Coordinates of C-alpha atoms and ligand atoms in Angstrom, one line a residue:
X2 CA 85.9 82.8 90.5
X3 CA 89.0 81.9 88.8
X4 CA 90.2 78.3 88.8
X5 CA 93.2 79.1 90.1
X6 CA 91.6 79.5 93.8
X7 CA 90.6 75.6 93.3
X8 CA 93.8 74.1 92.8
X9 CA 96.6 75.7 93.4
X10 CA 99.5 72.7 94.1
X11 CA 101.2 71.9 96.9
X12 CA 104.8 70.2 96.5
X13 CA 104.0 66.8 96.4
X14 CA 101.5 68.0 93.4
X15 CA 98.2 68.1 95.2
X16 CA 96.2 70.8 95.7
X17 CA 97.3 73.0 99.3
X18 CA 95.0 74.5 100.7
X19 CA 97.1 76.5 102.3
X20 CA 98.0 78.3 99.1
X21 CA 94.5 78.2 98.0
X22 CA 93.9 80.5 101.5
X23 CA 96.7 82.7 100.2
X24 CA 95.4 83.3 96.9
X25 CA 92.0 83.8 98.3
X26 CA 93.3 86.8 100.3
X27 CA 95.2 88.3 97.8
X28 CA 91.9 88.3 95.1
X29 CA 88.9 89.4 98.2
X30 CA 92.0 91.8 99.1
X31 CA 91.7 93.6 96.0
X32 CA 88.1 94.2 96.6
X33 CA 89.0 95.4 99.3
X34 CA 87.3 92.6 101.5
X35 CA 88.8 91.3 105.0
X36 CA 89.0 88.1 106.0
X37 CA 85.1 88.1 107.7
X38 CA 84.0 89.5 104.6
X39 CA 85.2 86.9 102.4
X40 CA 84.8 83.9 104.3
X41 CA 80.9 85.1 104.8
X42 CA 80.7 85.4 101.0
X43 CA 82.6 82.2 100.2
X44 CA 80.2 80.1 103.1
X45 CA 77.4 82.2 101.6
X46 CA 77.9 81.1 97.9
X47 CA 78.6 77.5 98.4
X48 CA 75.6 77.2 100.6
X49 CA 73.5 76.9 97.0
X50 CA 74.0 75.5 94.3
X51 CA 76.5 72.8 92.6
X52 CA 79.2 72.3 90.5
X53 CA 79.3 70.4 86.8
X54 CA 82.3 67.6 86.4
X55 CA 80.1 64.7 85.3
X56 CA 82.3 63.9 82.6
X57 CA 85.3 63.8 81.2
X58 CA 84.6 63.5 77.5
X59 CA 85.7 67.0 75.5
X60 CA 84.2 70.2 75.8
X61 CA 84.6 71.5 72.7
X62 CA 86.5 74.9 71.6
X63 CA 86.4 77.8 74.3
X64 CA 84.2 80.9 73.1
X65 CA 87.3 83.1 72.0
X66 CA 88.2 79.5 69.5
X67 CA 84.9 78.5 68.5
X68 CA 84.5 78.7 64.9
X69 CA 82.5 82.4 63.7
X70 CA 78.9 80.9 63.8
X71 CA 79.1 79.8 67.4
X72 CA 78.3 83.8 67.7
X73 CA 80.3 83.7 71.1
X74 CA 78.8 80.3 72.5
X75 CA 82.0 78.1 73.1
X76 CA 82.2 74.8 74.9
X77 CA 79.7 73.6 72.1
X78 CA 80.2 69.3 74.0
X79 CA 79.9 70.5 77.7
X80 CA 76.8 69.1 78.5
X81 CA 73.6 69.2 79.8
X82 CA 71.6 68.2 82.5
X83 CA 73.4 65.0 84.6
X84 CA 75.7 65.4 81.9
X85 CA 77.4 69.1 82.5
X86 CA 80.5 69.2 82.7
X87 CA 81.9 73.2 83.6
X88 CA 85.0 73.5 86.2
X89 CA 85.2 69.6 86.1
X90 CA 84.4 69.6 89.8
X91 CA 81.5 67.7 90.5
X92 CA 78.9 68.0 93.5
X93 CA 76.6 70.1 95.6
X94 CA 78.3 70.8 99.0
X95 CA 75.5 70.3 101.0
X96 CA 72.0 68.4 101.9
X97 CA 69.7 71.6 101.1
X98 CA 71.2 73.3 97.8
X99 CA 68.5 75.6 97.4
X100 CA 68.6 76.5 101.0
X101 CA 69.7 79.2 103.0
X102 CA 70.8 77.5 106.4
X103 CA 74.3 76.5 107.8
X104 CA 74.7 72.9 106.5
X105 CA 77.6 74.0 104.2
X106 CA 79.6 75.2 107.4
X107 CA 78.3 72.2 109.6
X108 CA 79.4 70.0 106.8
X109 CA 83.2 71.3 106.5
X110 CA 83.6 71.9 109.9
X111 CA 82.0 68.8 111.7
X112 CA 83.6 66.2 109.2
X113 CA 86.7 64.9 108.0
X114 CA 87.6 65.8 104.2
X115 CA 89.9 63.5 101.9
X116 CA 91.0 64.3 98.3
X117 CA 89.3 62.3 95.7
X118 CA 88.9 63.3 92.0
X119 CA 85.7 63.7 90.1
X120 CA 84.1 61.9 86.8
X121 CA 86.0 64.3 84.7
X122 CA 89.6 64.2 86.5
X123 CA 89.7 67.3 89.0
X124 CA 90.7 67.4 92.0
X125 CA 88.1 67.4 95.1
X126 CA 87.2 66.4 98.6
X127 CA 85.0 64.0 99.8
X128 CA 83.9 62.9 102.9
X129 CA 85.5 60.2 105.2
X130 CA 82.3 59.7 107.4
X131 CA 79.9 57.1 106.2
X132 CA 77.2 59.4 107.6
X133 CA 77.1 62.1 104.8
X134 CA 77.1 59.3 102.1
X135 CA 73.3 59.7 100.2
X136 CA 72.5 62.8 102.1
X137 CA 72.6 65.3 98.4
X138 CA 70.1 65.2 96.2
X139 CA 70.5 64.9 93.0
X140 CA 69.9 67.7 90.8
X141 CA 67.7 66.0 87.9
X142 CA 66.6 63.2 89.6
X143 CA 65.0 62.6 92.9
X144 CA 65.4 58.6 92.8
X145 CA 69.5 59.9 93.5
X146 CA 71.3 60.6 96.4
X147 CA 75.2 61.7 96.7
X148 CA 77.9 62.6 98.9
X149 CA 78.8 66.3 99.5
X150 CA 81.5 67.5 98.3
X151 CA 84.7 70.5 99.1
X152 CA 86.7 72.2 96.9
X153 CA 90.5 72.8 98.1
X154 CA 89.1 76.4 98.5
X155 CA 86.9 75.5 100.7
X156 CA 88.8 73.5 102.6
X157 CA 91.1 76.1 102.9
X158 CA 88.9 77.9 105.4
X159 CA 89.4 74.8 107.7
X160 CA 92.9 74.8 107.4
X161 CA 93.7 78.4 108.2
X162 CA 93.7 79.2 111.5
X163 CA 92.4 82.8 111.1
X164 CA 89.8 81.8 108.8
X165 CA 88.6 78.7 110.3
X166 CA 87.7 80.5 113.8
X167 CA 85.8 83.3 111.3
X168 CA 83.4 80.1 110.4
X169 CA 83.5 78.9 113.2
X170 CA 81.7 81.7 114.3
X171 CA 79.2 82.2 112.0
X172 CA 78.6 78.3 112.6
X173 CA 77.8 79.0 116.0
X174 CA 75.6 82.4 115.3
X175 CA 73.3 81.8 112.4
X176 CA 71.8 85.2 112.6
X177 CA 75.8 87.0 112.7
X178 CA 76.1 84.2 109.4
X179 CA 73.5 86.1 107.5
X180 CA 73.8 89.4 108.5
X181 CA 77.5 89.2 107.4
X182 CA 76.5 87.5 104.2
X183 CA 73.9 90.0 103.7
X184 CA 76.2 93.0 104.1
X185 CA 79.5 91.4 102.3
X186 CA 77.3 90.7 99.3
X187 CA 75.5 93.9 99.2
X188 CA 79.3 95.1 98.9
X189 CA 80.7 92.8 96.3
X190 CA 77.5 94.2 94.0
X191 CA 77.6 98.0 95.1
X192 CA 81.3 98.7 95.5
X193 CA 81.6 100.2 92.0
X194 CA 79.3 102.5 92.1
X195 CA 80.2 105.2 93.7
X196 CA 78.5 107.2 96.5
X197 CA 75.2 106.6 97.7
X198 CA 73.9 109.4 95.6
X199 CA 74.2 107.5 92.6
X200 CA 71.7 104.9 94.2
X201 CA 68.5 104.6 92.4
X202 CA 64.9 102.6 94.2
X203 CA 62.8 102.1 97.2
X204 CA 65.7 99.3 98.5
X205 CA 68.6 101.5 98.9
X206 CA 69.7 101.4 102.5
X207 CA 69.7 105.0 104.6
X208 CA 73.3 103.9 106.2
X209 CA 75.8 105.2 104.4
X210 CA 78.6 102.4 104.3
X211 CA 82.6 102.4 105.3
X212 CA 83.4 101.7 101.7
X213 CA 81.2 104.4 100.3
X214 CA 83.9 106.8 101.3
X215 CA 81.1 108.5 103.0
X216 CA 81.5 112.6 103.3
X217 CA 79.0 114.5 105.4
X218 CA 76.8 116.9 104.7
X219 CA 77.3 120.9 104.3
X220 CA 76.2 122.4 107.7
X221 CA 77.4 125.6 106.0
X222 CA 76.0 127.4 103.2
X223 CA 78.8 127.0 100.3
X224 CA 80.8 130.2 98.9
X225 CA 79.6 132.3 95.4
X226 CA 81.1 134.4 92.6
X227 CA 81.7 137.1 95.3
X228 CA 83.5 134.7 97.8
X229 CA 85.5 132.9 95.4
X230 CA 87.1 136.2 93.9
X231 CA 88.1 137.1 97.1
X232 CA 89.9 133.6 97.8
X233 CA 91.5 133.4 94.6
X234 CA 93.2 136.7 95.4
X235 CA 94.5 135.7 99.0
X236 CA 95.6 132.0 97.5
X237 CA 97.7 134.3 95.0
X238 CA 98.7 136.8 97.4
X239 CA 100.3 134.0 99.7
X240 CA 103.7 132.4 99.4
X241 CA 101.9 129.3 97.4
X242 CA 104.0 129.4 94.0
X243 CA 101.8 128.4 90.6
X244 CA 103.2 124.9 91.1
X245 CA 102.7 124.1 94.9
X246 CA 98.4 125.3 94.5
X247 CA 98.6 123.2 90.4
X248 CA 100.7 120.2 92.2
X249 CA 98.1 119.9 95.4
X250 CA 95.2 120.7 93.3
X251 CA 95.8 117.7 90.9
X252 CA 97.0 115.6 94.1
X253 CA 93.5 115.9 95.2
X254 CA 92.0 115.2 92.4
X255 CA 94.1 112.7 90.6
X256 CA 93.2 110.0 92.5
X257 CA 89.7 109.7 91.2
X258 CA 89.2 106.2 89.7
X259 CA 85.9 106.2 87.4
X260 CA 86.5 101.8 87.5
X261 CA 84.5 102.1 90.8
X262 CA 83.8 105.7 90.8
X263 CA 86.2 106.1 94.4
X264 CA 89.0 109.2 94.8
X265 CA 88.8 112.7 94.1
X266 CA 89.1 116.0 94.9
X267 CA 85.9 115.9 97.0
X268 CA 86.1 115.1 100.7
X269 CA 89.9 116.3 100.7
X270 CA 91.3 113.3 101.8
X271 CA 94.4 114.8 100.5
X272 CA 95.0 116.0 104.1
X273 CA 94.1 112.8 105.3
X274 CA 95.5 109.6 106.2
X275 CA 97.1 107.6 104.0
X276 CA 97.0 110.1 101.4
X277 CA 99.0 112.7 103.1
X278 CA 101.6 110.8 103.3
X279 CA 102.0 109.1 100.2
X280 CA 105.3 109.6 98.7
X281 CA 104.1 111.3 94.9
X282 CA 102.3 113.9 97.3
X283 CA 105.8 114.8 98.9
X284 CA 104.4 115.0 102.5
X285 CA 106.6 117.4 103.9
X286 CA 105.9 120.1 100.9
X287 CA 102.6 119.1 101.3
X288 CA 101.9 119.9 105.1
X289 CA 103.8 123.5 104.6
X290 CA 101.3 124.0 101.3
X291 CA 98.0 122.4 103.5
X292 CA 99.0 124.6 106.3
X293 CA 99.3 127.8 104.4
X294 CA 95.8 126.6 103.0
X295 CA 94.3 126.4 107.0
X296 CA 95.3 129.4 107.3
X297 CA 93.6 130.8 104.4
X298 CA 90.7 129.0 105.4
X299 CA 90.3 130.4 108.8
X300 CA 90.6 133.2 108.3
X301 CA 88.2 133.5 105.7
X302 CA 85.7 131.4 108.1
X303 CA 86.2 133.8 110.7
X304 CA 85.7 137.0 108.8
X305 CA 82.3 135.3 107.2
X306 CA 79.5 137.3 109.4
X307 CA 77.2 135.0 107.9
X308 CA 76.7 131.2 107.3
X309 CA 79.0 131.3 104.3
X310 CA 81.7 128.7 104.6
X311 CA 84.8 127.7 102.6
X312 CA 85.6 123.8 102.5
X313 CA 89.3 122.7 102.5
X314 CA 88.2 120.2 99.1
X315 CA 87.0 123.5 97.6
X316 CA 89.6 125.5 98.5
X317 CA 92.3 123.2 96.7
X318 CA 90.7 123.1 93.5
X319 CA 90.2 126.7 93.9
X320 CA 93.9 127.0 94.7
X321 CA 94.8 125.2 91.3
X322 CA 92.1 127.1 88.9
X323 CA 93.8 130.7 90.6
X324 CA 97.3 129.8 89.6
X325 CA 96.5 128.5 85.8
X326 CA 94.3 131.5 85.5
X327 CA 97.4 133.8 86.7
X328 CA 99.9 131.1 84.7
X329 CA 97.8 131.8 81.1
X330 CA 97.9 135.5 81.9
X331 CA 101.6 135.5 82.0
X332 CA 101.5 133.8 79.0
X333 CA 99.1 136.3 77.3
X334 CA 95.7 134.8 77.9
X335 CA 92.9 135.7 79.8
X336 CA 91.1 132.8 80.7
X337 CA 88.8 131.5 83.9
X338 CA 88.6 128.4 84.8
X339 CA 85.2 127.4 85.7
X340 CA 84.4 126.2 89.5
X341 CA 81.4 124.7 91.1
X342 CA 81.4 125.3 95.1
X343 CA 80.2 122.9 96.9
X344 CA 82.8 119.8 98.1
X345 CA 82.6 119.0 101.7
X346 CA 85.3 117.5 103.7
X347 CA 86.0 113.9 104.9
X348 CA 86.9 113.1 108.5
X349 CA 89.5 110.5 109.3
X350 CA 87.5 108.3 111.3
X351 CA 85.2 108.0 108.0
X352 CA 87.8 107.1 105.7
X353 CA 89.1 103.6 105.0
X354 CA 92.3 103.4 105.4
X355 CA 93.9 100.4 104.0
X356 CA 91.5 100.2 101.1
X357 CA 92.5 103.9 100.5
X358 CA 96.2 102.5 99.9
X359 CA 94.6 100.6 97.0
X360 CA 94.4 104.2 95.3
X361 CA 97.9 104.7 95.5
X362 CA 99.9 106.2 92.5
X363 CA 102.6 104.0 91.7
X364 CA 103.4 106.1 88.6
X365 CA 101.7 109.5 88.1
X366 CA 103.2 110.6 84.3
X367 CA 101.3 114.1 84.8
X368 CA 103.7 115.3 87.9
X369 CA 106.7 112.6 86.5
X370 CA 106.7 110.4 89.5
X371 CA 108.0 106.9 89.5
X372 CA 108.3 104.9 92.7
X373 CA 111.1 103.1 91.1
X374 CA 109.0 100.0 91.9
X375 CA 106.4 99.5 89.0
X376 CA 106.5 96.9 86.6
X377 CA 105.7 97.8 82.9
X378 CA 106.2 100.7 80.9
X379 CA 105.9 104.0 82.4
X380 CA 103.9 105.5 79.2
X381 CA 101.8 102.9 79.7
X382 CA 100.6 103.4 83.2
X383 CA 100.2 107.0 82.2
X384 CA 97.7 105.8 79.7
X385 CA 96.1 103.7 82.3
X386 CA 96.0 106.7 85.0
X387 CA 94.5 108.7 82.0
X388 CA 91.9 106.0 81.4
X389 CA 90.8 106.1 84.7
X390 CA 90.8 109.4 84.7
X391 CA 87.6 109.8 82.0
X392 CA 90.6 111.4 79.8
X393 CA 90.4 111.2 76.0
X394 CA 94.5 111.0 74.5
X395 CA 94.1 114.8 73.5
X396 CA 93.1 115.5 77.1
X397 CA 95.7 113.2 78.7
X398 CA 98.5 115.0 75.9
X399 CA 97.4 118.7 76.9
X400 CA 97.5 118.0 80.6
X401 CA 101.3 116.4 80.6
X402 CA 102.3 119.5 78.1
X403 CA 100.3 122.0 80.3
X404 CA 101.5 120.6 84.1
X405 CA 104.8 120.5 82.6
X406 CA 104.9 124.0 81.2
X407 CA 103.2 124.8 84.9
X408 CA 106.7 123.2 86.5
X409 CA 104.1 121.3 88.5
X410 CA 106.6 118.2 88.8
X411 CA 107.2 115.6 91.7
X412 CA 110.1 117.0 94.0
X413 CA 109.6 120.2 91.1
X414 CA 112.3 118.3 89.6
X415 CA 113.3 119.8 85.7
X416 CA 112.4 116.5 83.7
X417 CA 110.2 117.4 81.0
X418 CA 109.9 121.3 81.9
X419 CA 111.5 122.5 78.6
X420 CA 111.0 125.8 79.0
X421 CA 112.6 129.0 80.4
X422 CA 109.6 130.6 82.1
X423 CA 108.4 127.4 84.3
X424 CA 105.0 128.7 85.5
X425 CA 103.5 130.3 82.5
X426 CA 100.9 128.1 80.6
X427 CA 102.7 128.2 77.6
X428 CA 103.0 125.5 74.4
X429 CA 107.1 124.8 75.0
X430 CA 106.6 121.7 75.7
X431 CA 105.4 120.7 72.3
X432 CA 107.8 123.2 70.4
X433 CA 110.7 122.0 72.2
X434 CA 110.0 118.3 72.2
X435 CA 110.3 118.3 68.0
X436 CA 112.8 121.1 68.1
X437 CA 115.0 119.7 65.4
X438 CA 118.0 122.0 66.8
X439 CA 118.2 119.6 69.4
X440 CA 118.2 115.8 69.7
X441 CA 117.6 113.0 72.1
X442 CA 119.9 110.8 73.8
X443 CA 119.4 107.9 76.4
X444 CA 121.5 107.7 79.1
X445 CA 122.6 105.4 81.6
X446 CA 122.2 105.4 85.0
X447 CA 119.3 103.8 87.4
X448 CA 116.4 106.2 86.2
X449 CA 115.6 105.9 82.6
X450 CA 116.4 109.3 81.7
X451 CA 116.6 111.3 78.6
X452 CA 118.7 114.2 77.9
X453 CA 118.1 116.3 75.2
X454 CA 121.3 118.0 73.3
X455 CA 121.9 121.1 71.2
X456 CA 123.3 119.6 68.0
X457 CA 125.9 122.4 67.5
X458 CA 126.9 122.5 70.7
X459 CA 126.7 119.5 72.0
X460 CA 125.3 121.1 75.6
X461 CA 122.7 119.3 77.4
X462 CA 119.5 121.3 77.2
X463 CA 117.0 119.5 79.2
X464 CA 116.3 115.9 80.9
X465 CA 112.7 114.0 80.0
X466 CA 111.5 110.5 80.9
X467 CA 109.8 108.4 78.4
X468 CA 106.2 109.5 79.3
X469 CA 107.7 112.6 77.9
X470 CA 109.4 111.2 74.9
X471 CA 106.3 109.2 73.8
X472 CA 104.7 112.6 73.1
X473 CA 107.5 112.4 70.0
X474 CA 107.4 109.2 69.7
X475 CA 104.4 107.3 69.1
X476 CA 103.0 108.8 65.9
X477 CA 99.0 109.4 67.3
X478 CA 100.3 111.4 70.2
X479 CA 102.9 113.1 67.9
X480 CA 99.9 114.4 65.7
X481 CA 98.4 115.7 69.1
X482 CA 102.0 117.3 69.9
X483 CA 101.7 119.2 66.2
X484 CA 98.5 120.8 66.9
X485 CA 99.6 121.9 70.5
X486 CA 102.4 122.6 69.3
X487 CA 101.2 125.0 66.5
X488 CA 98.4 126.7 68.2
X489 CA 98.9 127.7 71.8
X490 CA 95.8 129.7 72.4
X491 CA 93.9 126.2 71.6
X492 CA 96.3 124.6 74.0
X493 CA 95.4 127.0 76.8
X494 CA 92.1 126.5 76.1
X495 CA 91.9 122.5 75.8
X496 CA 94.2 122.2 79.1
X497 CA 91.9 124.4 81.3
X498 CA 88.7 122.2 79.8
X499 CA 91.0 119.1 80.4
X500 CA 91.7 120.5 84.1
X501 CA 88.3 121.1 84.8
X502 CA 87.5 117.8 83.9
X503 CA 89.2 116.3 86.2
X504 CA 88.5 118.5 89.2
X505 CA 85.3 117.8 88.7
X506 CA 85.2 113.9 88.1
X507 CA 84.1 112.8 91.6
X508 CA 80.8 115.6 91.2
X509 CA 78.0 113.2 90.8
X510 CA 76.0 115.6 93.2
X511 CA 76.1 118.1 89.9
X512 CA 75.0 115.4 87.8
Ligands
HEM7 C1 87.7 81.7 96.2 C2 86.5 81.8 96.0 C3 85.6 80.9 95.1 C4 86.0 79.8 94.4 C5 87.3 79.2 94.2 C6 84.8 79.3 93.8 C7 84.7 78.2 93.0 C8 83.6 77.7 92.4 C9 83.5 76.7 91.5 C10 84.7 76.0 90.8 C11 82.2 76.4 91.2 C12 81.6 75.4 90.3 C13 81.2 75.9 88.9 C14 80.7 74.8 88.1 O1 81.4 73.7 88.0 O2 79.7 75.0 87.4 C15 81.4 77.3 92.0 C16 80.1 77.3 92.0 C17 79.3 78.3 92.8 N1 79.8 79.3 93.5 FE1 81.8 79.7 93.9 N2 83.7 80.1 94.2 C18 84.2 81.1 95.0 C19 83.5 82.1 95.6 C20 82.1 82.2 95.5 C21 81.3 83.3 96.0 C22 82.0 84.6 96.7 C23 80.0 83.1 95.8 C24 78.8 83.9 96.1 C25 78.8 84.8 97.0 C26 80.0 81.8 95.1 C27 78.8 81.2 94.7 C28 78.8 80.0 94.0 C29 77.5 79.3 93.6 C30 76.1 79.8 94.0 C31 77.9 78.2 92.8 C32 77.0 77.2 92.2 C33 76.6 77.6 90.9 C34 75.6 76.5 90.3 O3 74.8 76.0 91.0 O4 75.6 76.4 89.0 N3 81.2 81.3 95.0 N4 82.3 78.1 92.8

């Protein structure tokens, strides 16, 4: 873990540990660990081992400095053996380094700590009691005994209340201890992977855990050709415009993160908690659009003599492939977007709430939504969505161009639909961008809007944002713009491959 956990300065310029306790949460927090999780982990860790302060001489050049022949190894005058000096800290924290037991909690929480420094300079915390004096061995020699020692990190779980009754806990139940260890650190190694599906070996455990956004099995068999025909007809029969079934189709979707593999369109957790009512997912256009859906659902259900069964994840992505199949015919193309059946849906109670929110888009360039709230550059968190999103730049440029062209915008707002016939898949994006009978102008105001002007006029034609405008403006994504924009049948093409993509991120059961 980051330094910055160790020492984090208090006003009188020693380290507080109640900072260090805030920092802690906000770092396990973005693992999504609670507070038992991460003091189990933390009590867990320092249970072994020791840290390396034994001196203070230099440590030599840090890899990124160290001259070419290092060949990455940096630090060249750290140390070795009695002599290793690494975080500057110095010390085992306990009696039995190589141990499992509880003698890192007994030690913190039975004893009285006091700040000290180490060999090299860093702050620490030593004991007050004569008792723990000689108790450590040392690591290279047995003939040497030492005093434990705390970090302010650790120190920090004394301090806070919350967290100190967490160790005081698994103080008092040894078994609780390890079985919270056991679980926490199975977490911190697995969260990134995905579902259990993607688990591989005789050790993987038959539960099924919290943060494995678990989704049940199909007790149904899933639709066909046939079925699907049929439901792409109603879902274009039914009020559901092009842009409400593209905009809750890539809503579902979107949020697929392949960092750590979580999101997706399977499990429709769009109708979920907290999803439902996150504010790019405009929950009040969304409930009319998910009820239509039930409906469409039901009914289907219902009619079904046999065990044939239509999901609600299904159905969504179904939704979206219907209306860009109908949006390239009214352009002139006949297309089909391909669709695997199969998605099951998620139950609330098997959801995870707050780590959910961690998913939240705080930017989504594809539907141009800005929480007004983000910090950077909005093109740039578009890239970053993108990224995360498995999406190569063509992809991410034919998607924005594509949506857009769709009118599949947050609030279905007009910035970046430059086109007359919103809801055909059509290439005016990228012709009108460039158009050189018109020409860009920033304006002022809150939102960092664009309008774009007829230069003979002088009439405002259309509004953009500047994940729009970097389609012009930054010259690899302008040479994407050029081919979109000169070949539209390639466009439809590339955007229903880049739309498939993406419904089908979370599909490691097709894998
Ligand atoms: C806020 C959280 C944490 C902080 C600030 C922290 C800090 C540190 C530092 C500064 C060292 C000494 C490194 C050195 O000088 O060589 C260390 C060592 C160690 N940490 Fe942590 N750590 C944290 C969490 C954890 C966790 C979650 C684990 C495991 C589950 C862990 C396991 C260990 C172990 C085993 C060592 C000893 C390594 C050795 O013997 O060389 N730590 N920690």
């Amino acid at each position: 873990m980051g330094l910055i956990y160790v020492d984090p300065e208090g006003p009188d310029g020693d380290p507080d540990p109640r900072k260090s306790a805030k920092r802690i949460r906000q770092a396990f927090g973005r693992m999504a660990m609670n507070d038992a999780e991460t003091a189990a982990l933390i009590a867990g860790g320092h249970t072994f081992g020791k840290s390396h302060g034994a001196s203070d001489d230099d440590m030599g050049p840090e890899p990124e400095a160290a001259p070419i022949e290092a060949q990455g190894l940096g630090w060249p005058d750290a140390g070795t053996g009695s002599e290793t000096t690494t975080s500057g800290i110095e010390g085992a924290w306990n009696q039995w380094p190589t141990m499992w037991d509880t003698s890192y909690l007994n030690n913190l929480l039975d004893y009285e700590w006091e700040l000290t420094e180490s060999p090299a300079g860093a702050k620490q915390w030593k004991p007050v009691d004569e008792e723990l004096q000689d108790t450590v061995p040392d690591a290279h020699d047995p003939a040497e005994k030492h005093a434990p020692m705390m970090m302010t990190a650790d120190i920090a779980f004394k301090r806070d209340p919350e967290l100190r009754e967490i160790i005081e806990g698994y103080r008092d139940n040894p078994m609780e201890f390890l079985d919270a260890f056991a679980r926490a650190w199975y977490k911190l190694i697995h969260r990134d992977m995905g579902p259990p599906e993607r688990f591989l070996g005789p050790d993987v455990p038959e539960e099924t855990m919290l943060w494995q956004d678990p989704l049940p099995d199909a007790d149904f068999d899933t639709i066909g050709k046939r079925e699907a025909a049929d439901l792409k007809t109603e879902l274009l029969d039914s009020e559901l415009s092009v842009s409400q079934l593209v905009k809750t189709a890539w809503a579902s979707a979107s949020t697929y993160r392949d960092s750590d593999k979580r999101g997706g369109a399977n499990g429709a957790r769009i109708r979920l908690e907290p999803q439902r009512s996150w504010e790019a997912n405009e929950p009040q256009h969304l409930e009319t659009v998910l009820s239509t859906l039930e409906e469409i659902q039901t009914e289907f259900n219902d009619a079904c003599s046999d065990d044939v069964r239509v999901s609600m994840a299904d159905l969504i992505v179904l939704g979206g492939n219907a209306a860009i199949e109908q949006a390239a015919a009214d352009a002139g193309y006949d297309v089909t977007v391909p669709f695997e059946p199969g998605r099951t849906d998620a139950s609330q109670e098997r959801t995870d709430e707050e780590s959910f929110e961690a998913l939240k888009p705080r930017i989504d360039g594809f539907r141009n939504y800005f929480d007004g709230e983000y910090d950077g550059l909005a093109e740039e968190l578009m890239v970053d969505r993108a990224d995360l999103l498995n999406l190569t730049p063509s992809e991410m440029t034919v998607l924005v161009g594509g949506m857009r062209a769709l009118g599949a915008t947050y609030q279905d707002s007009k910035l970046g639909v430059f086109t007359d016939r919103p809801g055909t898949l059509t290439n005016d994006f990228f012709e009108n961008l460039l158009d050189m009978d018109y020409e860009w102008d920033a304006t002022s105001g809150p939102r960092e809007v664009y309008e774009v002007r007829d230069r003979e006029t002088g009439d405002v034609v259309w509004e953009a944002s500047r994940v729009d405008l970097i389609f012009g403006s930054n010259s690899r994504l302008r040479a994407l713009r050029d081919v979109y924009a000169s070949e539209e049948e390639k466009f439809v093409q590339d955007f229903v491959d880049a739309w498939h993509k993406v419904m089908t991120n979370d599909r490691f059961d097709l894998e």
